[in-house]
mmCIF file of C-alpha atoms in Angstrom:
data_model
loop_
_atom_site.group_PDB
_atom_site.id
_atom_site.type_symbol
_atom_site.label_atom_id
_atom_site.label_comp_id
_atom_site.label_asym_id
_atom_site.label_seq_id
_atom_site.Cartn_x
_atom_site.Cartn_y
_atom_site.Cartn_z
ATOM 1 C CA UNK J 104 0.000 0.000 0.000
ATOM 2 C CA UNK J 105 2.088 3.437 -1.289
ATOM 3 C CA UNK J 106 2.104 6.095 1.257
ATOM 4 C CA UNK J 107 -0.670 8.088 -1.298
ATOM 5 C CA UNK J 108 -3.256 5.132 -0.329
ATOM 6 C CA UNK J 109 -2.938 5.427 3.326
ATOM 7 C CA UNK J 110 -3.337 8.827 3.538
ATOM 8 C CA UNK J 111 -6.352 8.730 1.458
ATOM 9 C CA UNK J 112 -7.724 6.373 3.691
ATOM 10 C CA UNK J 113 -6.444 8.061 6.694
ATOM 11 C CA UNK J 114 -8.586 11.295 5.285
ATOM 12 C CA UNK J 115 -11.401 9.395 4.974
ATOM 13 C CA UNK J 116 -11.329 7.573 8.543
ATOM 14 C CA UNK J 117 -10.992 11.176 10.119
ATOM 15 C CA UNK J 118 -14.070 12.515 8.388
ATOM 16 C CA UNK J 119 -15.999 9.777 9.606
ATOM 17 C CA UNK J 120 -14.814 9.271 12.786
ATOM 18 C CA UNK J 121 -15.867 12.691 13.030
ATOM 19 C CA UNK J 122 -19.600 12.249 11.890
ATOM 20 C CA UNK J 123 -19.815 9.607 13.986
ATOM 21 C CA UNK J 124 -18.726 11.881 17.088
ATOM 22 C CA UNK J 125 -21.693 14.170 15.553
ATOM 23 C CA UNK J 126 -23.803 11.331 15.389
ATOM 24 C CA UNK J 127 -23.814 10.755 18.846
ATOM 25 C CA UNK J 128 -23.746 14.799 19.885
ATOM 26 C CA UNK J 129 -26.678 15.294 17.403
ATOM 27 C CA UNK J 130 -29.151 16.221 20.181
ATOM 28 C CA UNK J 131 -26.823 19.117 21.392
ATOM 29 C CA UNK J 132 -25.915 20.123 18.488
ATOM 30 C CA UNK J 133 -29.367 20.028 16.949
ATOM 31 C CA UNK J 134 -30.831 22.415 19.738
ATOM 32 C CA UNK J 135 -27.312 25.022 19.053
ATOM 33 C CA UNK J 136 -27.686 24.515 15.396
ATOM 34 C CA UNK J 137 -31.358 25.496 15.734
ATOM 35 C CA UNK J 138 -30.595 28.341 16.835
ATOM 36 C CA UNK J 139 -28.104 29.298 14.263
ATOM 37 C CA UNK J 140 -30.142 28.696 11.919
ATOM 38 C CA UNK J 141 -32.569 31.218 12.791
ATOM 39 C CA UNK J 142 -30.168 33.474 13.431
ATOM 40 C CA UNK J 143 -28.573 33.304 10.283
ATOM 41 C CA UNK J 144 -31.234 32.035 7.828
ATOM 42 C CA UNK J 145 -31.064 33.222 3.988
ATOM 43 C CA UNK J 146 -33.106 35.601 2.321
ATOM 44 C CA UNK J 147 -34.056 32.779 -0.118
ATOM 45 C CA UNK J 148 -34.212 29.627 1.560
ATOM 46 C CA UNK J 149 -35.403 27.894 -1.813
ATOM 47 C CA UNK J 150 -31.663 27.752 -3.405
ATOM 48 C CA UNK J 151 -30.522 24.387 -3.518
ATOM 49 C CA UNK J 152 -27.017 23.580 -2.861
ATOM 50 C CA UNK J 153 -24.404 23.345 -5.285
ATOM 51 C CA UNK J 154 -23.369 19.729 -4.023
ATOM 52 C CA UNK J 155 -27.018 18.447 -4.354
ATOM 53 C CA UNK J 156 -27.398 16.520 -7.947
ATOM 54 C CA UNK J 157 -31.011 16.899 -9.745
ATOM 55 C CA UNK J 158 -32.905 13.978 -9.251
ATOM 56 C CA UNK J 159 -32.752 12.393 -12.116
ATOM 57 C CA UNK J 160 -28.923 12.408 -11.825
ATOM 58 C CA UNK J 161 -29.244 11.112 -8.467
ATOM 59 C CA UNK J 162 -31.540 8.056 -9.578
ATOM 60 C CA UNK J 163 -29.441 7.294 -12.742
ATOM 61 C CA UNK J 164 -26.095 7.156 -9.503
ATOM 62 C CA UNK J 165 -28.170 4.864 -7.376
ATOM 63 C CA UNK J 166 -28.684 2.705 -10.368
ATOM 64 C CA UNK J 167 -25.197 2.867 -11.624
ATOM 65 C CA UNK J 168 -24.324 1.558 -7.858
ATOM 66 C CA UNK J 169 -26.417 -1.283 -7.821
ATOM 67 C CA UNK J 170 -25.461 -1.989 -10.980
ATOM 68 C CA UNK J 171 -21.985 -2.241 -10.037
ATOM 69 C CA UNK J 172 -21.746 -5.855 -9.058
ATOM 70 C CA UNK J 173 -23.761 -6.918 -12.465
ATOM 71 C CA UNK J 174 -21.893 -9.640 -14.228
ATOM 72 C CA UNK J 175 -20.076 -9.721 -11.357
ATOM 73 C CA UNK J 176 -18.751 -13.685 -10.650
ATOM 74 C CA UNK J 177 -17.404 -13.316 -7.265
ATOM 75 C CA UNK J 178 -16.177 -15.569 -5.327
ATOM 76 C CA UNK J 179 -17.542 -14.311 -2.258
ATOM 77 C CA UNK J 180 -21.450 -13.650 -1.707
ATOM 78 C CA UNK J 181 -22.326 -12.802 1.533
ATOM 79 C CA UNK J 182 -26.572 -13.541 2.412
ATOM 80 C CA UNK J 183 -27.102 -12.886 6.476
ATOM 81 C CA UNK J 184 -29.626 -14.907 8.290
ATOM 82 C CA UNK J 185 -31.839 -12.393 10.019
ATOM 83 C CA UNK J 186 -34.681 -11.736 11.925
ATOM 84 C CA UNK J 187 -37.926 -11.766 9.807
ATOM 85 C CA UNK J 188 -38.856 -8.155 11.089
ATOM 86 C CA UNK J 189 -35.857 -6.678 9.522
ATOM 87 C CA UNK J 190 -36.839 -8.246 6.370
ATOM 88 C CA UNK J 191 -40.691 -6.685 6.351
ATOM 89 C CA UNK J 192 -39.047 -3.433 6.948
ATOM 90 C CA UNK J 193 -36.261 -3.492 4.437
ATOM 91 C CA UNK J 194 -39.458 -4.904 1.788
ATOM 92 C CA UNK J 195 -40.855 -1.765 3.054
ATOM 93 C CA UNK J 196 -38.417 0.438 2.345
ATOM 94 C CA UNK J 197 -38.198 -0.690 -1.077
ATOM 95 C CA UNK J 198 -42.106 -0.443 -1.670
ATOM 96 C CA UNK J 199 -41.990 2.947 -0.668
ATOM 97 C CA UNK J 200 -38.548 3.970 -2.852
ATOM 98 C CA UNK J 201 -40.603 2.634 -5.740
ATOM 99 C CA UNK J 202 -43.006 5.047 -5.204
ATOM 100 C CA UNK J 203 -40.952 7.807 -4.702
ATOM 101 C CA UNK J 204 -41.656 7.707 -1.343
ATOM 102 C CA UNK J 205 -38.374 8.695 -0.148
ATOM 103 C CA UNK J 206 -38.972 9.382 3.548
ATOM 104 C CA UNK J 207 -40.716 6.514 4.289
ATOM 105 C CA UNK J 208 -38.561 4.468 2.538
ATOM 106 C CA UNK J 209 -35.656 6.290 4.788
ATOM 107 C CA UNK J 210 -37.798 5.870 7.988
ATOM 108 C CA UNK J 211 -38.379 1.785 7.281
ATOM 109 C CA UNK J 212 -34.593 1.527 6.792
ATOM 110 C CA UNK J 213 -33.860 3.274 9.966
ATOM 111 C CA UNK J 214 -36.417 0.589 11.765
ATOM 112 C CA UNK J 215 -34.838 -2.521 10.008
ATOM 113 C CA UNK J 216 -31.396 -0.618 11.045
ATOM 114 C CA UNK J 217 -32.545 -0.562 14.842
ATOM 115 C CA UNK J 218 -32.779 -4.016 15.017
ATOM 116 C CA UNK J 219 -29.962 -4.737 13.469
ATOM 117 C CA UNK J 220 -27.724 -1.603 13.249
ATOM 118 C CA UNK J 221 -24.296 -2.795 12.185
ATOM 119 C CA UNK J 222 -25.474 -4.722 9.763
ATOM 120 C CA UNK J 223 -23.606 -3.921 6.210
ATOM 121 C CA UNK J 224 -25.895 -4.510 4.115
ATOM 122 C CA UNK J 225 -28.545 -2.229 5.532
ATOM 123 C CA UNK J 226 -25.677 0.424 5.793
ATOM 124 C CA UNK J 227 -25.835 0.300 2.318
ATOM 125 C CA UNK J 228 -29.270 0.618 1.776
ATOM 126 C CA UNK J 229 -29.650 3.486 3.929
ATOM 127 C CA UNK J 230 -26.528 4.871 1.986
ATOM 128 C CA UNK J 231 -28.874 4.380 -1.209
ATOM 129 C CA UNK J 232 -31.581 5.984 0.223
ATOM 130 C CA UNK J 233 -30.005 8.897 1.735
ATOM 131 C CA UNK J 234 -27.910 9.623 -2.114
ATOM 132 C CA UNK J 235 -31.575 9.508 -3.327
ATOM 133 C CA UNK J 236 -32.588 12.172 -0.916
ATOM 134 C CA UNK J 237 -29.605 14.368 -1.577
ATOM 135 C CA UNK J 238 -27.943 13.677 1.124
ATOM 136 C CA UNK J 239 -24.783 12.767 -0.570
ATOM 137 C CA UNK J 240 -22.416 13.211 2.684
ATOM 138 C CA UNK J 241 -24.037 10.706 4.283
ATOM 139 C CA UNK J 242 -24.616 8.490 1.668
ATOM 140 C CA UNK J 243 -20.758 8.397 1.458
ATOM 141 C CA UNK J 244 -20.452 8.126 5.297
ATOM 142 C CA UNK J 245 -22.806 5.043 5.220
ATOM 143 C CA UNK J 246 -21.133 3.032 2.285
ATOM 144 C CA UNK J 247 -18.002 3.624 4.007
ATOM 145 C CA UNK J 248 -19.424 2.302 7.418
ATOM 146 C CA UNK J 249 -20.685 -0.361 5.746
ATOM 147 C CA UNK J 250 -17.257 -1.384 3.995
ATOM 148 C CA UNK J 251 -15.783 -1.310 7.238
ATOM 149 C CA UNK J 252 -18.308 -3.752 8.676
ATOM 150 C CA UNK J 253 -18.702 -5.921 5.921
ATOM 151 C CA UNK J 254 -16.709 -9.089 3.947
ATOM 152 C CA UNK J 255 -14.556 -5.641 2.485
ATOM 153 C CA UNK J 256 -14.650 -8.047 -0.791
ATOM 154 C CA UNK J 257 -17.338 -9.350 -2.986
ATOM 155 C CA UNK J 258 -20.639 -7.434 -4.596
ATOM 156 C CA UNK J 259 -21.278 -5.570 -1.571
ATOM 157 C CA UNK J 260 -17.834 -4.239 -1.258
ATOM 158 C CA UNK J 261 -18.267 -3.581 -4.765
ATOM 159 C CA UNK J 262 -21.583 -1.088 -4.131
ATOM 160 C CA UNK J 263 -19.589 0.627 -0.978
ATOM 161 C CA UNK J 264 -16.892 1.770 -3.306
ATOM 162 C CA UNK J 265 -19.456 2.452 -6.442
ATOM 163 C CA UNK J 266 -21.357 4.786 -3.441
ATOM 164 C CA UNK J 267 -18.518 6.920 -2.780
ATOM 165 C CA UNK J 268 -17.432 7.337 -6.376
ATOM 166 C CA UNK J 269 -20.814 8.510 -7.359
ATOM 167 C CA UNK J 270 -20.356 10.784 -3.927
ATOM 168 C CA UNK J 271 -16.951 11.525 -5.604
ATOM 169 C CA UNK J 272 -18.323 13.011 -8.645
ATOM 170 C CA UNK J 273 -20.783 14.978 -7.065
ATOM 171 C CA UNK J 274 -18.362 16.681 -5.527
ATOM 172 C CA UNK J 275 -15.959 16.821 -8.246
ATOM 173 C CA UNK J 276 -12.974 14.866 -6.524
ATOM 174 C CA UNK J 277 -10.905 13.666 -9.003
ATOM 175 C CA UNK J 278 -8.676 12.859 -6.290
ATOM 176 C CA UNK J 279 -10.220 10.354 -3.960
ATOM 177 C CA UNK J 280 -12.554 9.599 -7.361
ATOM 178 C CA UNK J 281 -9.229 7.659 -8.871
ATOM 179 C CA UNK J 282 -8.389 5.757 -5.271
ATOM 180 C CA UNK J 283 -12.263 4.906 -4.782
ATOM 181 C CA UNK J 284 -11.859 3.293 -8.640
ATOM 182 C CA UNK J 285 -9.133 1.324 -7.362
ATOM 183 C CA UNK J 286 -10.690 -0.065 -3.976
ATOM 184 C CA UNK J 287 -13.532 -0.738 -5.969
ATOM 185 C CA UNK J 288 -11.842 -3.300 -8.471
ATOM 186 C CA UNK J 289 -9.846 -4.534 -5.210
ATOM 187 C CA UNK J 290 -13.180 -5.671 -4.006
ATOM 188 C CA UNK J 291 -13.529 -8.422 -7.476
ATOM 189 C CA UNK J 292 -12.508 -11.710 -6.071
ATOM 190 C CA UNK J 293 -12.974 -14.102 -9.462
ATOM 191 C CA UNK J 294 -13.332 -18.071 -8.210
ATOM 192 C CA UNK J 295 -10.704 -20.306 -8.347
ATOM 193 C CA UNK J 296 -10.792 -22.621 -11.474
ATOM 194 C CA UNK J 297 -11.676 -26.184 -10.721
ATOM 195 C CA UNK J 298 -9.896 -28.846 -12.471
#
């Protein structure tokens, strides 16, 4: 691993780290940012940001993430056993994201998530869900949680790195964009040939 790679990834553990410190601070920081915001709110609240893609761009990354894996012969396919609750609300969450139902789809994933929160796999939904919302940050954040916790090879390794270079363009890294390339094909483990 050249020195280039670890600092990348070094980068990229900080800024999480970090939004998982938030995570947990979110009440407090909720109730200051509250009032910041009201104290500082724009004339025209209506302007979206520049780092938020149209929706149809967004849709056409989400695809381009699941699509990913497609064709894909791994050698490793990970399918966890889980509690049949989990599995009613991640068929929720999809019912609702095919009817554009975004927040309920997010609020389903967040359910299946509480009973089951490190799960990768859901990390990655969520991550799906949330680039679908706009929330590209933490769609990045998510994929990357979710590399950490998963097989970090196979088709859902595949879809964490696909997540953050879709997050990559967004935000015009060319950068990290070129190192999140190369994790991704790291994640392609082809099956041994049987004689």
């Amino acid at each position: 691993m050249t020195i280039d790679v670890m600092l990348a990834d070094f980068r990229f553990c900080v800024v999480l780290s970090m939004s998982i410190l938030a995570r947990r601070l979110r009440p407090f920081i909720l109730s200051a940012g509250s009032l910041a915001l009201v104290a500082c709110s724009s004339s025209n609240p209506s302007t979206p940001s520049s780092l938020v893609r149209p929706v149809s761009e967004r849709i056409a990354a989400v695809k381009a993430i699941r699509a990913a894996n497609a064709g894909e012969d791994s050698a490793l396919q990970v399918n966890p056993l889980r509690d049949p609750a989990v599995e009613g609300f991640v068929a929720k969450a999809r019912q609702a994201e095919q009817q554009q139902q975004l927040d309920e789809a997010y609020a389903a994933i967040v359910k299946a998530r509480g009973l089951a929160p490190e799960a990768p796999d859901l990390l990655q939904d969520e991550a799906e869900i949330e680039f679908l919302r706009g929330n590209i940050i933490e769609a990045e954040k998510l994929a990357y949680e979710s590399f950490k916790n998963g097989p970090q090879v196979g088709t859902l390794c595949v879809q964490n790195w696909q997540t953050i270079i879709e997050a990559r363009r967004s935000f015009n890294d060319t950068g990290y964009l070129a190192h999140a390339q190369t994790r991704r094909e790291q994640c392609k483990v082809k099956r041994p040939v049987r004689l």
